[in-house]
Amino acid sequence: IAEAGGSRPRHLGGGQLIWGEVCLWSSEVVALTVFLSTLTPKFYVALTVTSSLISGLILGFEWWYFRKYGTSFIEQVSVSHLRPLIGGVENSPPTPSFPTSNGENETNRQNLSECKVWRNPLNLFRGAEYSRYTWVTGKEPLTYYDMNLSAQDHQTFFTCDTDSLRPSDTVMQKAWRERNPQARIKAAHQALELSNDCATAYVLLAEEEATTIVDAEKYFKQALKAGESVYRKSQNCHSQSPQHEAQLRRDTNVLVYVKRRLAMCARKLGRIREAAKMMRDLLKEFPLFSMLNIHENLLEALLELQAYAEVQAVLAKYDDISLPKSAAICYTAALLKARAVSERFSPETASKRGLSAAEINAVEAIHRAVEFNPHVPKYLLEMKSLILPPEHILKRGDSEAVAYAFFHLQHWKRIEGALNLLHCTWEGTFRMIPYPLEKGHLFYPYPSCTETADRELLPTFHDVSVYPQKELPFFIHFTAGLCSFSAMLALLMHQFPELMVVFAKSVSIASLPGLAEVSWAMSRC
């Protein structure tokens, strides 16, 4: 009363008013207490069951909405409708914009099948590399499905209808169909006994009998000598009949294959400049053989030489809308842009001052690469162990990621800070990619059959990587917890009604504010 100030009668009037309000409040509390005491166990059981049912319906709707649209319905409504009503402004950082191309998406959707298997442009040698792995570990790095695809490739590239005219080619035609490696090698030696210029026999021996890269190179040089001789003869008479045209195509395939493998031998033996020159000459001489992806061999060799300007020139030519993308193209482009900023990049500094134009370009390139093949970063960051790459890959799949990281991890490690930039930015891609997988942003939708095909291509001892799933939003966790809690209360209410009613009444009374003051006020009234 002293703090109120003013005259004494006014103080007393104010005190009487306060006492009246306290008495009125106390009567309301008494009424609430009486009401709670009259509630039966059936009411509490019905209340908990109803709340459990409602929270379960909310959880089911939230889950359905997340599976369909990739976001929480409650979160979206609160951000889109409630926050503007209360005057809130979203402070989330702007996401990098991507220059999408509808023409590219449509072309890819129309021209590319979902699970087309491609020949690995950097596949290893069976005798000199895959077999040595088996000798050391006792594990088979190649699956039967993968080797069967290779057998089909060999029959397509190295045989034609005119093989019956030459006994050595007839023997090799049977050799490519043999499943037993020793039977194939024996058939290749038989073909060389019949004709010393059988290039395909040397190819088979280089791939499977040679136990070192040096031995394989010797066989390929013999295959090149024989293949060039046969190729010149086919060129002179290819216009005489359709059979001769088919023979020219076969001899061209053999010649391109041999030159490419010789370049790969030179690369593995450390003669990198020689290998790069051989690959450039091959691309100039046979420009229509883009399906073999020889430019990916050239990219890897140029990266080893650290000739980044030449790498950029190759990317400018082959990173085109009309050509199918690959992990080598997308991640090499990201590596070059990361190289310009990775040495000085710091996540703490970038969060304070924002990203520069060069850093935004690097982040966008990484996001583009990750959307194309999301399995690569875990191998580059060594979160998953590498295995020998298969002879065939599925683009955008785990098999392609293994093949890329097996040869390109060293190039990322060589550039200081590149892996740190990748580590800081790659996971943000999945918050921007449209959901579910049937949608796409920069590329055609991610194939849902990729995991199944990868399991056929990769050995059983390898843990196949799957497409990263979006994390569940907070409100799904919250509603799941609320549903579980209310369901547990409903069960307890049903099993122990009397005990739970006593507990609910005690909690309700104890939760009333100022209970001691109310009791004192009731006594004064």
Coordinates of C-alpha atoms in Angstrom, one line a residue, residues 74-485:
I74 CA 3.8 -27.9 -41.1
E75 CA 7.2 -26.3 -41.8
Q76 CA 6.1 -25.1 -45.2
V77 CA 2.9 -23.6 -44.0
S78 CA 4.6 -21.9 -41.1
V79 CA 7.3 -20.4 -43.4
S80 CA 5.1 -19.5 -46.3
H81 CA 1.9 -18.3 -44.5
L82 CA 2.3 -17.7 -40.8
R83 CA 5.7 -15.9 -40.8
P84 CA 4.5 -13.2 -43.2
L85 CA 1.4 -12.6 -41.1
I86 CA 3.4 -11.9 -38.0
G87 CA 5.9 -9.8 -39.9
G88 CA 8.8 -12.3 -39.9
V89 CA 11.4 -12.3 -42.7
E90 CA 13.2 -15.4 -43.8
N91 CA 16.9 -15.0 -43.3
S92 CA 18.0 -18.2 -45.0
P93 CA 21.0 -17.6 -47.3
P94 CA 20.3 -17.5 -51.0
T95 CA 20.9 -20.7 -52.8
P96 CA 23.1 -20.6 -55.9
S97 CA 21.2 -20.4 -59.1
F98 CA 21.8 -23.0 -61.7
P99 CA 21.6 -22.2 -65.4
T100 CA 19.1 -25.0 -66.3
S101 CA 18.6 -26.0 -69.9
N102 CA 15.3 -27.4 -70.9
G103 CA 16.9 -28.5 -74.2
E104 CA 19.5 -30.5 -72.4
N105 CA 16.9 -32.2 -70.1
E106 CA 14.6 -33.1 -73.0
T107 CA 17.5 -34.4 -75.1
N108 CA 18.7 -36.6 -72.3
R109 CA 15.3 -37.9 -71.5
Q110 CA 14.7 -38.9 -75.1
N111 CA 18.1 -40.2 -76.1
L112 CA 19.4 -41.9 -72.9
S113 CA 18.0 -45.0 -71.5
E114 CA 17.8 -45.2 -67.7
C115 CA 20.2 -48.1 -67.0
K116 CA 22.4 -48.3 -70.1
V117 CA 25.7 -50.0 -69.2
W118 CA 28.8 -48.4 -70.7
R119 CA 32.3 -49.8 -71.3
N120 CA 34.6 -48.4 -68.7
P121 CA 37.1 -46.2 -70.6
L122 CA 39.8 -46.8 -67.9
N123 CA 39.2 -50.6 -67.4
L124 CA 42.2 -52.5 -66.1
F125 CA 44.0 -55.5 -67.7
R126 CA 42.7 -58.9 -66.7
G127 CA 46.0 -60.7 -66.6
A128 CA 48.3 -58.0 -65.4
E129 CA 45.9 -56.3 -62.8
Y130 CA 42.7 -58.2 -62.1
S131 CA 44.3 -61.6 -61.9
R132 CA 47.1 -60.3 -59.7
Y133 CA 44.5 -59.0 -57.3
T134 CA 42.9 -62.4 -57.2
W135 CA 46.3 -64.1 -56.5
V136 CA 46.9 -61.8 -53.6
T137 CA 43.5 -61.5 -51.9
G138 CA 41.7 -64.7 -53.2
K139 CA 38.7 -62.5 -54.2
E140 CA 37.3 -62.2 -57.6
P141 CA 37.1 -58.5 -58.6
L142 CA 34.9 -59.1 -61.6
T143 CA 31.4 -60.5 -61.6
Y144 CA 30.1 -63.0 -64.1
Y145 CA 27.6 -60.4 -65.4
D146 CA 30.5 -57.9 -66.1
M147 CA 32.6 -60.5 -67.9
N148 CA 29.7 -61.6 -69.9
L149 CA 29.2 -58.0 -71.1
S150 CA 32.8 -57.9 -72.1
A151 CA 32.5 -61.1 -74.1
Q152 CA 29.5 -59.5 -75.9
D153 CA 31.6 -56.4 -76.6
H154 CA 34.5 -58.5 -78.0
Q155 CA 32.2 -60.4 -80.3
T156 CA 30.7 -57.1 -81.5
F157 CA 34.0 -55.3 -82.1
F158 CA 36.3 -58.1 -83.2
T159 CA 34.2 -60.3 -85.4
C160 CA 32.3 -60.0 -88.6
D161 CA 30.6 -62.1 -91.3
T162 CA 33.8 -62.6 -93.3
D163 CA 35.6 -64.4 -90.5
S164 CA 34.8 -67.8 -92.1
L165 CA 37.1 -66.8 -95.0
R166 CA 40.2 -66.9 -92.7
P167 CA 40.9 -69.9 -90.5
S168 CA 42.6 -67.8 -87.8
D169 CA 39.5 -65.4 -87.6
T170 CA 37.2 -68.5 -87.3
V171 CA 39.2 -69.8 -84.4
M172 CA 39.1 -66.3 -82.7
Q173 CA 35.4 -66.1 -83.3
K174 CA 35.0 -69.2 -81.1
A175 CA 37.6 -68.0 -78.6
W176 CA 35.6 -64.9 -77.7
R177 CA 32.7 -67.1 -76.8
E178 CA 34.7 -69.3 -74.4
R179 CA 34.0 -68.8 -70.7
N180 CA 37.2 -70.5 -69.5
P181 CA 40.2 -68.1 -69.6
Q182 CA 42.6 -70.9 -70.3
A183 CA 40.5 -72.1 -73.3
R184 CA 40.5 -68.6 -74.7
I185 CA 44.3 -68.3 -74.4
K186 CA 44.8 -71.7 -76.0
A187 CA 42.6 -70.7 -78.9
A188 CA 44.5 -67.5 -79.4
H189 CA 47.8 -69.4 -79.7
Q190 CA 46.1 -71.7 -82.2
A191 CA 45.0 -68.7 -84.3
L192 CA 48.6 -67.4 -84.3
E193 CA 49.8 -70.8 -85.5
L194 CA 47.4 -70.5 -88.4
S195 CA 48.2 -66.9 -89.2
N196 CA 51.0 -64.8 -87.8
D197 CA 49.1 -61.5 -88.5
C198 CA 46.0 -62.2 -86.5
A199 CA 45.7 -59.0 -84.5
T200 CA 42.8 -60.1 -82.3
A201 CA 44.8 -63.1 -81.1
Y202 CA 47.5 -60.7 -79.8
V203 CA 44.8 -58.6 -78.2
L204 CA 43.5 -61.5 -76.2
L205 CA 46.9 -62.6 -75.1
A206 CA 47.8 -59.0 -74.0
E207 CA 44.6 -58.8 -72.0
E208 CA 44.6 -62.2 -70.3
E209 CA 47.9 -64.0 -70.6
A210 CA 50.3 -61.2 -69.9
T211 CA 51.0 -60.9 -66.2
T212 CA 52.6 -57.5 -66.3
I213 CA 52.0 -54.2 -68.1
V214 CA 55.3 -54.6 -69.9
D215 CA 54.3 -58.0 -71.3
A216 CA 50.9 -56.6 -72.3
E217 CA 52.6 -53.7 -74.2
K218 CA 54.7 -56.2 -76.2
Y219 CA 51.7 -58.1 -77.3
F220 CA 49.8 -54.9 -78.2
K221 CA 52.8 -53.7 -80.3
Q222 CA 52.6 -57.0 -82.2
A223 CA 48.8 -56.5 -82.5
L224 CA 49.3 -53.0 -83.8
K225 CA 51.8 -54.1 -86.5
A226 CA 49.4 -56.9 -87.7
G227 CA 46.3 -54.6 -87.4
E228 CA 47.7 -51.8 -89.5
S229 CA 48.6 -54.2 -92.2
V230 CA 45.1 -55.7 -92.3
Y231 CA 43.5 -52.3 -92.0
R232 CA 45.3 -51.0 -95.1
K233 CA 44.2 -54.0 -97.1
S234 CA 40.6 -53.5 -96.0
Q235 CA 40.7 -49.8 -97.0
N236 CA 41.8 -50.7 -100.5
C237 CA 38.8 -53.1 -101.1
H238 CA 36.1 -51.9 -98.8
S239 CA 33.9 -50.5 -101.6
Q240 CA 33.7 -53.9 -103.5
S241 CA 30.9 -55.4 -101.4
P242 CA 29.0 -55.0 -98.1
Q243 CA 31.0 -57.9 -96.7
H244 CA 34.2 -55.9 -97.3
E245 CA 32.7 -52.8 -95.6
A246 CA 31.9 -55.0 -92.6
Q247 CA 35.4 -56.2 -92.5
L248 CA 36.7 -52.7 -92.7
R249 CA 34.6 -51.7 -89.7
R250 CA 35.9 -54.7 -87.8
D251 CA 39.6 -53.9 -88.7
T252 CA 39.0 -50.3 -87.7
N253 CA 37.6 -51.3 -84.3
V254 CA 40.7 -53.5 -83.7
L255 CA 43.1 -50.8 -84.7
V256 CA 41.4 -48.1 -82.4
Y257 CA 41.3 -50.6 -79.5
V258 CA 44.9 -51.5 -79.9
K259 CA 46.1 -47.9 -80.1
R260 CA 44.1 -47.0 -77.1
R261 CA 45.4 -49.8 -75.0
L262 CA 49.0 -49.0 -76.0
A263 CA 48.4 -45.4 -74.8
M264 CA 47.1 -46.8 -71.5
C265 CA 50.1 -49.0 -71.2
A266 CA 52.4 -46.0 -71.7
R267 CA 50.3 -44.1 -69.0
K268 CA 50.7 -46.9 -66.5
L269 CA 54.4 -47.2 -67.2
G270 CA 55.0 -43.5 -66.5
R271 CA 55.4 -42.3 -70.1
I272 CA 52.6 -39.8 -69.6
R273 CA 53.4 -37.3 -72.3
E274 CA 53.7 -40.1 -74.8
A275 CA 50.4 -41.5 -73.7
A276 CA 48.7 -38.0 -74.0
K277 CA 50.1 -37.6 -77.5
M278 CA 48.8 -41.0 -78.6
M279 CA 45.3 -40.2 -77.3
R280 CA 45.2 -36.9 -79.1
D281 CA 46.3 -38.5 -82.3
L282 CA 43.7 -41.1 -81.9
L283 CA 40.9 -38.5 -81.4
K284 CA 42.0 -36.7 -84.5
E285 CA 42.3 -39.8 -86.7
F286 CA 39.0 -41.3 -85.6
P287 CA 36.8 -38.5 -84.4
L288 CA 33.6 -40.6 -84.8
F289 CA 34.6 -43.0 -82.1
S290 CA 33.3 -40.7 -79.3
M291 CA 31.3 -43.6 -77.9
L292 CA 34.6 -45.1 -76.6
N293 CA 35.1 -42.0 -74.5
I294 CA 38.8 -41.7 -75.3
H295 CA 38.7 -38.1 -74.1
E296 CA 38.3 -39.4 -70.6
N297 CA 41.6 -41.2 -70.9
L298 CA 43.2 -38.0 -72.2
L299 CA 41.7 -36.0 -69.3
E300 CA 43.2 -38.3 -66.7
A301 CA 46.7 -38.2 -68.4
L302 CA 46.6 -34.3 -68.6
L303 CA 45.6 -34.1 -65.0
E304 CA 48.6 -36.2 -64.1
L305 CA 50.8 -33.8 -66.1
Q306 CA 49.0 -30.9 -64.3
A307 CA 48.3 -29.3 -67.7
Y308 CA 45.1 -27.6 -66.4
A309 CA 44.8 -25.3 -69.4
E310 CA 44.7 -28.3 -71.8
V311 CA 42.2 -30.0 -69.5
Q312 CA 40.0 -27.0 -69.7
A313 CA 40.3 -27.1 -73.5
V314 CA 39.2 -30.7 -73.6
L315 CA 36.3 -30.0 -71.3
A316 CA 35.1 -27.1 -73.5
K317 CA 34.9 -29.5 -76.4
Y318 CA 33.3 -32.5 -74.7
D319 CA 31.2 -31.0 -72.0
D320 CA 28.4 -30.4 -74.5
I321 CA 24.6 -30.7 -74.4
S322 CA 24.5 -33.2 -77.3
L323 CA 26.9 -35.6 -75.6
P324 CA 26.1 -37.8 -72.6
K325 CA 27.6 -36.5 -69.4
S326 CA 29.9 -38.6 -67.2
A327 CA 31.4 -38.3 -63.7
A328 CA 34.8 -37.6 -65.3
I329 CA 33.5 -34.6 -67.1
C330 CA 31.4 -33.2 -64.3
Y331 CA 33.9 -33.7 -61.5
T332 CA 36.9 -32.6 -63.5
A333 CA 35.1 -29.3 -64.3
A334 CA 34.4 -28.9 -60.6
L335 CA 38.0 -29.7 -59.8
L336 CA 39.3 -26.9 -62.1
K337 CA 36.9 -24.3 -60.6
A338 CA 37.7 -25.5 -57.1
R339 CA 41.4 -25.1 -57.8
A340 CA 41.0 -21.4 -58.3
V341 CA 39.7 -20.8 -54.7
S342 CA 40.4 -23.9 -52.7
E343 CA 43.8 -22.9 -51.3
R344 CA 42.4 -19.8 -49.6
F345 CA 38.9 -21.1 -48.8
S346 CA 37.7 -21.2 -45.2
P347 CA 34.2 -22.1 -44.2
E348 CA 34.3 -19.7 -41.2
T349 CA 35.4 -16.8 -43.3
A350 CA 32.9 -17.5 -46.0
S351 CA 30.1 -17.6 -43.6
K352 CA 31.0 -14.2 -42.3
R353 CA 31.7 -12.3 -45.5
G354 CA 29.7 -14.4 -47.9
L355 CA 31.0 -16.3 -51.0
S356 CA 32.9 -14.5 -53.7
A357 CA 32.0 -14.9 -57.4
A358 CA 34.7 -17.5 -57.9
E359 CA 33.7 -19.4 -54.9
I360 CA 30.0 -19.4 -56.0
N361 CA 31.1 -20.8 -59.4
A362 CA 33.1 -23.5 -57.6
V363 CA 30.2 -24.5 -55.3
E364 CA 27.8 -24.6 -58.3
A365 CA 30.2 -26.8 -60.2
I366 CA 30.4 -29.2 -57.2
H367 CA 26.7 -29.2 -56.8
R368 CA 26.3 -30.0 -60.5
A369 CA 28.7 -32.9 -60.3
V370 CA 27.1 -34.3 -57.1
E371 CA 23.7 -34.2 -58.7
F372 CA 25.0 -36.1 -61.6
N373 CA 26.6 -38.8 -59.5
P374 CA 26.1 -38.5 -55.8
H375 CA 28.2 -41.5 -54.9
V376 CA 31.6 -40.0 -55.8
P377 CA 32.2 -37.7 -52.8
K378 CA 32.3 -40.5 -50.3
Y379 CA 35.1 -42.2 -52.2
L380 CA 37.1 -38.9 -52.8
L381 CA 36.7 -38.0 -49.1
E382 CA 37.7 -41.6 -48.2
M383 CA 34.5 -42.3 -46.3
K384 CA 34.2 -45.5 -48.3
S385 CA 37.0 -47.9 -49.3
L386 CA 37.9 -48.2 -52.9
I387 CA 37.9 -51.5 -54.9
L388 CA 39.2 -52.3 -58.4
P389 CA 36.8 -50.7 -60.9
P390 CA 34.7 -53.0 -63.1
E391 CA 35.0 -53.4 -66.8
H392 CA 31.6 -51.8 -67.3
I393 CA 30.0 -48.9 -65.5
L394 CA 26.5 -47.5 -65.0
K395 CA 26.5 -43.7 -65.4
R396 CA 25.4 -42.0 -62.3
G397 CA 25.8 -45.2 -60.3
D398 CA 28.2 -46.5 -57.7
S399 CA 30.1 -48.4 -60.4
E400 CA 31.0 -45.2 -62.2
A401 CA 31.9 -43.6 -58.9
V402 CA 34.3 -46.4 -58.1
A403 CA 35.9 -46.1 -61.5
Y404 CA 36.3 -42.3 -61.3
A405 CA 37.7 -42.2 -57.8
F406 CA 40.1 -45.0 -58.4
F407 CA 42.0 -43.0 -61.0
H408 CA 41.2 -39.4 -60.0
L409 CA 41.5 -39.3 -56.2
Q410 CA 45.2 -38.5 -56.5
H411 CA 44.4 -35.5 -58.7
W412 CA 42.0 -34.1 -56.0
K413 CA 44.6 -34.7 -53.3
R414 CA 47.3 -32.8 -55.3
I415 CA 45.3 -29.6 -55.3
E416 CA 45.5 -28.1 -51.8
G417 CA 42.1 -27.4 -50.3
A418 CA 40.1 -29.1 -53.0
L419 CA 38.9 -31.9 -50.9
N420 CA 38.2 -29.5 -48.0
L421 CA 35.9 -27.4 -50.3
L422 CA 34.2 -30.6 -51.5
H423 CA 33.7 -31.7 -47.9
C424 CA 32.1 -28.4 -46.9
T425 CA 29.7 -28.1 -49.8
W426 CA 28.7 -31.4 -51.4
E427 CA 26.0 -32.3 -48.9
G428 CA 24.1 -29.1 -49.5
T429 CA 23.2 -30.4 -53.0
F430 CA 20.5 -32.7 -51.6
R431 CA 18.6 -29.8 -50.1
M432 CA 18.3 -28.2 -53.5
I433 CA 17.6 -31.2 -55.7
P434 CA 13.9 -31.7 -56.4
Y435 CA 12.3 -34.6 -54.6
P436 CA 11.5 -37.4 -55.1
L437 CA 14.0 -39.1 -57.4
E438 CA 11.6 -38.9 -60.4
K439 CA 12.3 -35.2 -60.6
G440 CA 15.5 -33.6 -61.9
H441 CA 17.2 -30.2 -61.7
L442 CA 20.2 -30.0 -64.0
F443 CA 20.0 -33.5 -65.4
Y444 CA 17.4 -36.1 -66.3
P445 CA 15.8 -37.8 -63.3
Y446 CA 17.9 -40.1 -61.3
P447 CA 17.2 -43.7 -62.4
S448 CA 15.5 -45.8 -59.8
C449 CA 17.0 -49.0 -61.2
T450 CA 20.6 -47.9 -60.7
E451 CA 21.1 -49.8 -57.4
T452 CA 20.0 -53.1 -58.9
A453 CA 22.3 -52.8 -61.9
D454 CA 25.3 -51.8 -59.7
R455 CA 24.8 -54.9 -57.6
E456 CA 25.2 -57.0 -60.8
L457 CA 28.3 -55.1 -61.9
L458 CA 30.2 -54.9 -58.6
P459 CA 31.6 -57.8 -56.6
T460 CA 29.6 -59.2 -53.6
F461 CA 32.2 -58.1 -51.0
H462 CA 31.7 -54.5 -51.9
D463 CA 29.0 -52.5 -50.1
V464 CA 27.1 -50.9 -52.9
S465 CA 26.4 -47.2 -52.3
V466 CA 22.8 -46.1 -52.8
Y467 CA 21.3 -42.7 -53.6
P468 CA 21.4 -40.5 -50.4
Q469 CA 18.0 -40.0 -48.9
K470 CA 16.8 -36.7 -47.6
E471 CA 16.8 -36.3 -43.8
L472 CA 13.5 -36.4 -42.0
P473 CA 12.3 -32.9 -41.1
F474 CA 12.0 -31.9 -37.4
F475 CA 8.2 -31.9 -37.4
I476 CA 8.1 -35.6 -38.4
H477 CA 10.3 -36.4 -35.5
F478 CA 8.2 -34.2 -33.2
T479 CA 4.9 -35.7 -34.3
A480 CA 6.3 -39.2 -34.1
G481 CA 7.3 -38.5 -30.5
L482 CA 4.0 -36.9 -29.7
C483 CA 2.1 -39.8 -31.2
S484 CA 4.2 -42.4 -29.3
F485 CA 3.9 -40.4 -26.0

